[in-house]
Amino acid sequence: MSEPLLEVQDLKKWFPIRRGIFSRTVGNVRAVDGVSFAVGAGETFGLVGESGCGKSTTGRTLLRLIEPTGGKITFEGRDVRKLSRTQMRAMRRQMQIVFQDPYGSLNPRYTVRQAIEEPLLIHGLASSSAERERRVAELMDTVGLSPSRMNRYPHEFSGGQRQRIGIARALAVSPKLIVADEPVSALDVSVQSQVLNLMDDLQKQLNLTYIFIAHDLSVVKHISDRIGVMYLGKMVELAEADDLYAEPLHPYTQALLSAVPVPDPDAKRDRIILQGDLPSPANPPQGCYFHPRCKDAMDVCRVKAPEWREVKPGHHVACHLYDEERGGSTWQTS
Amino acid sequence: MDHLLEVKNLKTSFLTANGYLPAIDDVSFHVDRGETLGIVGESGCGKSVTSLSVMQLLSANGKIQEGTIAFNGRNLVGLSDGQMRKIRGKDIAMIFQEPMSSLNPVHKIGKQIAESLKIHTNLSLGDGKRRAIELLNLVGIPRAEQIVDEYPHRLSGGMRQRVMIAIAMACDPQLLIADEPTTALDVTIQAQILDLMRRLKQERQMGIMLITHDLGVVAEMCDRVVVMYAGKVVEQGAVRDIFRNPSHPYTIGLLNSIPKLKERQERLDSIPGTVPSIELMPAGCRFAARCPHATTRCVTAEPGLLPVSETHQVRCFLREGVAV
Amino acid sequence: MADVMMTPTGLEQRLAYPVKKSQSRLVRLLRAYPLVFVGGLLVAALVFVALFAPVLAPYNPDYQFPNGLAMNGAPLAPNHQFIMGTDDLGRDIYSRVLYGARVSLEVGVFSSIISLFIGTSLGIIAGYFGKWADSVIMRITDMMLAFPLILFVVALVAVIGQSVDNLFIAIGVLGWATTARIVRGQVLSVKEFEFVQAAKALGSPNWRILLRIILPNIVAPVIVLTTLSIGNNMLLESTLSFLGIGVAPPTPSWGNMLAEGQSIFEYAPWLLYYPGLALLLAVLGFNLLGDGLRELFNPRRVR
């Protein structure tokens, strides 16, 4: 990875908790609490975690669909948070998003043509109606839909087909980066694989960069080059996809991987079953956020938050098990 | 000995503007004591209709048109609502996908558990609470003595599903129907719940009918599997039959579509096309339009369930002429 | 629109919404809710009468017929010349009822349009932009709803003067609170849909999202509300005219006709019957039509 396309430093999104008639802020829900990563051009960066870990919020703050509370987002060398509204609108040509819900993300009152045409109109990307129609047909073709159906409404399409429409709409502005927020979670397995293959093909054809957000580890592992694991608003581990699977360092990642049901009745299962539930992000535990559920928790974990460090080339983790004063190389022996 | 539950040639239809259309047709399977049967398939395959048929909880426009559902040898089809109510919650219990909406938000947890007990046994109020605490302990809820007096919104999704299981366990049912019990839960919580269900099954020699779309869950939980597609059973067998020797092109396609954690795949296999709609059900094999091996015969005639082995059957012409 | 449903939301769910391909939505609606048809007819008849009152009415509504009163000065009961009888000034009630439709419809429709415009604008601003705009607008709305509308209207008419125009302006300018509140609720729920987020992500400016995405998605309930409010405002007009602060005589309005008739109701009940019946039918018409439209726009009921 030479020059990153997108760089995120210490990204924060705190949602204030307001009480009383004067809406006094009594606390903050730390949905995203200091997340840093970089994504190279043409790469797929996977963001994985359980509900409430802040992965979706992270995706949306990158596009400023939700305004971040703190941190720095650099896209092609430009500070995204400093852009004016007009500049941000122009920037949206470069960064697009595909949503999870293939039902809710398309306006039921727009035909497929209108939906895909909308970005062309907003950004003045096609001068005439005929040209727009040609472009819509081309985009539908790209995502594997028959252009003859462009005047139909979304409800006439299946979930997988709607997700293709959503992708075509995002592609209309020829973006460089697409944030895919759980794009296949609502789909059946056989359809899910169709959409994943399509996203793969498009990436190769159009040299797209993806940030792929999902809770399904096998899906993220399949599509991503590198993966970041989030827990309670923080990034706990980041590594190459194969590395992360072969050698998960953070106890949470280990538990998460071991919990995935394997479609093989004879698979060996040394499952780590996590105790308890996710703590509230409004009132996270002291020290390492994961320590109350961690099988390897030590005294230091209860008082001090672990540092984010690179323990192997390209493999980052935030865990006291890998502190330098403890040798910093536990991963070699485990 | 009789099977705990034996469903034979079940056909359940729903009233539409075009008359009664079958959502499931000719569905047969059985569940034994101490065994987990998985019913697996994608949306629209009829797996939920099957479970609701067994419970006789179909919506007003649905009805069982053919077939029998024998529970401990007694046919449930045609029983009155009153007779069914005595069985539901006592001998057959059910848990659903959505633990958020399955609990009544205005009643305390303890009261909701005791409710089920009150209906089927004559338990005093104090005993009800004591039993509720026992049940909460059974399903692994910490601080059970305090949780009985909490309202559902105070609990997380995983905890609510545990409460649902506690309610289901209240009368010590012989059969538990679990309709996508972990689909709404995170994977680490899912692991907890599946673990709990496995433990309860062993301790109580209960039969479980597990409805799911997740083949990973099936592989972990089930002894035998029924694969459904567009309202029909397309393949059934012991769990190893299905995963080691999948014989229906749909089962094969489904297994190949799943991204594998262990290996690096360049491309996923996928099944082209979509499930046919109930109004436009094809005459022949319902999978023909999406099947890589389909012949003209598949389009016109429907295959029966053919044996692959003693424990394994498949609904596909490809099996014909293959020696068992 | 929805003739073939291919949503993959499951066989079970598809079954819950039976679809017959050959019938249009309107035909199905009429079969399921025949009363809509009655409502539509009543409203159509009202509009027709209001438009063509000068042609339909046999006499000038203000003309006091010398033969319109009995020898003792009492109004005439319905007869072959005055089919609905005459009032205490010897005017033809039939003609007055027909002309009264004009006033009622004018006040009902125009006041509702004014309310619709103000209420929708404020509701959209409150719902879409939120924050302090929402707080301010909704607190004013609460205040408007807490006071009986009729008191406000009486006060305003007292200031700006009594006329048909001033009446509908007063009702319209003061009666937007319900619309604002409902529109705000609708906007809040539509705003949560991901297609609104998607439009933002595509770089749509706010005005475009408001006009092209939010507005079309809230039109249905707003139309229903407006239809119902036309009926309500017609009633309000009659109430005000009945109290003597609405339409000033001699302009005929169903309300002031009722007011004039009430003192001699005991021996000339037809003075109340006919304007009362007209009012009843007109309001009923709008209410039936509004209820029917609600069903028509409800995707869960008739598809």
Short mmCIF file of C-alpha atoms in Angstrom, two decimals, chain A residues 49-52 55 158 161 187-194 196-198 200-201 204 215-219 221-225 241-242 245 252 255-269 271-278 293, chain B residues 41-44 47 155-159 183 185-192 194-195 198 213-217 219-220 222 239-240 243-244 250 253-275 290:
data_model
loop_
_atom_site.label_atom_id
_atom_site.label_comp_id
_atom_site.label_asym_id
_atom_site.label_seq_id
_atom_site.Cartn_x
_atom_site.Cartn_y
_atom_site.Cartn_z
CA GLY A 49 -17.96 -6.38 14.81
CA GLU A 50 -21.18 -7.12 16.59
CA SER A 51 -24.20 -4.86 16.83
CA GLY A 52 -23.43 -1.68 18.70
CA LYS A 55 -18.95 -0.06 12.53
CA SER A 158 -36.35 -9.24 -5.62
CA GLN A 161 -32.01 -7.33 -7.66
CA LEU A 187 -30.13 -11.53 1.44
CA ASP A 188 -30.44 -15.29 1.22
CA VAL A 189 -27.21 -17.25 0.95
CA SER A 190 -27.55 -18.14 -2.72
CA VAL A 191 -28.35 -14.53 -3.62
CA GLN A 192 -25.71 -13.19 -1.26
CA SER A 193 -23.02 -14.98 -3.24
CA GLN A 194 -24.34 -13.47 -6.49
CA LEU A 196 -20.56 -10.66 -3.55
CA ASN A 197 -19.31 -11.93 -6.91
CA LEU A 198 -20.73 -8.86 -8.61
CA ASP A 200 -15.74 -8.46 -6.81
CA ASP A 201 -16.09 -8.12 -10.59
CA LYS A 204 -11.60 -5.35 -10.84
CA HIS A 215 -21.19 -8.67 11.06
CA ASP A 216 -20.74 -11.95 9.17
CA LEU A 217 -17.11 -12.94 9.51
CA SER A 218 -17.05 -15.43 6.68
CA VAL A 219 -18.41 -12.84 4.27
CA LYS A 221 -13.07 -12.64 5.26
CA HIS A 222 -14.05 -13.63 1.75
CA ILE A 223 -14.19 -10.16 0.27
CA SER A 224 -11.58 -8.21 2.24
CA ASP A 225 -7.86 -7.73 1.83
CA ALA A 241 -7.54 -11.03 6.19
CA ASP A 242 -5.66 -14.33 6.08
CA TYR A 245 -8.02 -15.65 10.57
CA TYR A 252 -12.20 -10.83 21.37
CA ALA A 255 -13.85 -15.56 20.56
CA LEU A 256 -15.61 -14.02 17.56
CA LEU A 257 -13.93 -16.36 15.11
CA SER A 258 -14.53 -19.40 17.23
CA ALA A 259 -18.23 -18.55 17.52
CA VAL A 260 -18.94 -18.67 13.79
CA PRO A 261 -20.90 -21.83 13.05
CA VAL A 262 -19.00 -23.88 10.50
CA PRO A 263 -21.08 -25.69 7.88
CA ASP A 264 -19.36 -28.99 8.56
CA PRO A 265 -20.74 -31.45 11.09
CA ASP A 266 -17.29 -32.91 11.76
CA ALA A 267 -15.47 -29.61 12.22
CA LYS A 268 -13.46 -29.42 15.40
CA ARG A 269 -14.93 -26.80 17.65
CA ARG A 271 -15.33 -22.69 21.04
CA ILE A 272 -14.61 -19.80 23.33
CA ILE A 273 -18.00 -18.87 24.69
CA LEU A 274 -17.98 -15.28 25.86
CA GLN A 275 -19.67 -14.61 29.14
CA GLY A 276 -22.20 -11.84 29.52
CA ASP A 277 -23.31 -9.13 27.17
CA LEU A 278 -21.91 -6.07 25.49
CA ARG A 293 -15.73 -10.66 29.25
CA GLY B 41 -34.11 -23.40 3.34
CA GLU B 42 -34.16 -19.84 2.11
CA SER B 43 -36.93 -17.29 2.48
CA GLY B 44 -40.11 -18.47 0.84
CA LYS B 47 -40.11 -23.71 6.61
CA LEU B 155 -32.59 -7.07 29.10
CA SER B 156 -30.36 -7.46 26.05
CA GLY B 157 -31.45 -9.46 22.99
CA GLY B 158 -29.55 -12.54 24.09
CA MET B 159 -31.02 -12.37 27.59
CA THR B 183 -31.00 -15.10 13.56
CA LEU B 185 -28.56 -12.29 17.62
CA ASP B 186 -24.87 -11.54 17.33
CA VAL B 187 -22.59 -14.43 16.66
CA THR B 188 -21.05 -14.62 20.14
CA ILE B 189 -24.52 -14.51 21.68
CA GLN B 190 -25.74 -17.07 19.16
CA ALA B 191 -23.00 -19.39 20.38
CA GLN B 192 -24.30 -19.01 23.93
CA LEU B 194 -27.03 -22.76 20.78
CA ASP B 195 -24.92 -24.10 23.61
CA ARG B 198 -27.84 -28.37 23.14
CA HIS B 213 -31.49 -20.65 7.01
CA ASP B 214 -27.97 -20.99 8.40
CA LEU B 215 -26.24 -24.18 7.33
CA GLY B 216 -23.51 -23.53 9.89
CA VAL B 217 -26.09 -23.72 12.68
CA ALA B 219 -24.14 -28.57 11.00
CA GLU B 220 -23.55 -27.79 14.65
CA CYS B 222 -28.77 -31.15 14.09
CA VAL B 239 -26.59 -34.46 8.99
CA ARG B 240 -23.50 -36.17 7.55
CA PHE B 243 -22.98 -32.22 4.27
CA ARG B 244 -20.78 -35.08 3.03
CA TYR B 250 -30.09 -27.07 -4.75
CA GLY B 253 -25.56 -24.99 -4.73
CA LEU B 254 -26.51 -23.76 -1.28
CA LEU B 255 -23.46 -25.34 0.35
CA ASN B 256 -21.17 -23.92 -2.30
CA SER B 257 -22.60 -20.41 -1.96
CA ILE B 258 -21.40 -20.02 1.62
CA PRO B 259 -18.10 -18.19 1.94
CA LYS B 260 -15.75 -20.44 3.90
CA LEU B 261 -13.73 -19.06 6.75
CA LYS B 262 -10.98 -21.61 6.36
CA GLU B 263 -10.08 -21.40 2.74
CA ARG B 264 -9.33 -18.57 0.34
CA GLN B 265 -11.77 -18.62 -2.56
CA GLU B 266 -11.40 -16.40 -5.55
CA ARG B 267 -15.07 -16.67 -6.49
CA LEU B 268 -18.12 -17.97 -4.76
CA ASP B 269 -20.43 -20.37 -6.47
CA SER B 270 -23.92 -19.05 -6.66
CA ILE B 271 -27.33 -20.22 -7.76
CA PRO B 272 -28.59 -18.06 -10.62
CA GLY B 273 -32.13 -16.69 -10.58
CA THR B 274 -34.65 -16.46 -7.74
CA VAL B 275 -37.26 -18.60 -6.01
CA ARG B 290 -32.20 -22.56 -11.64
#
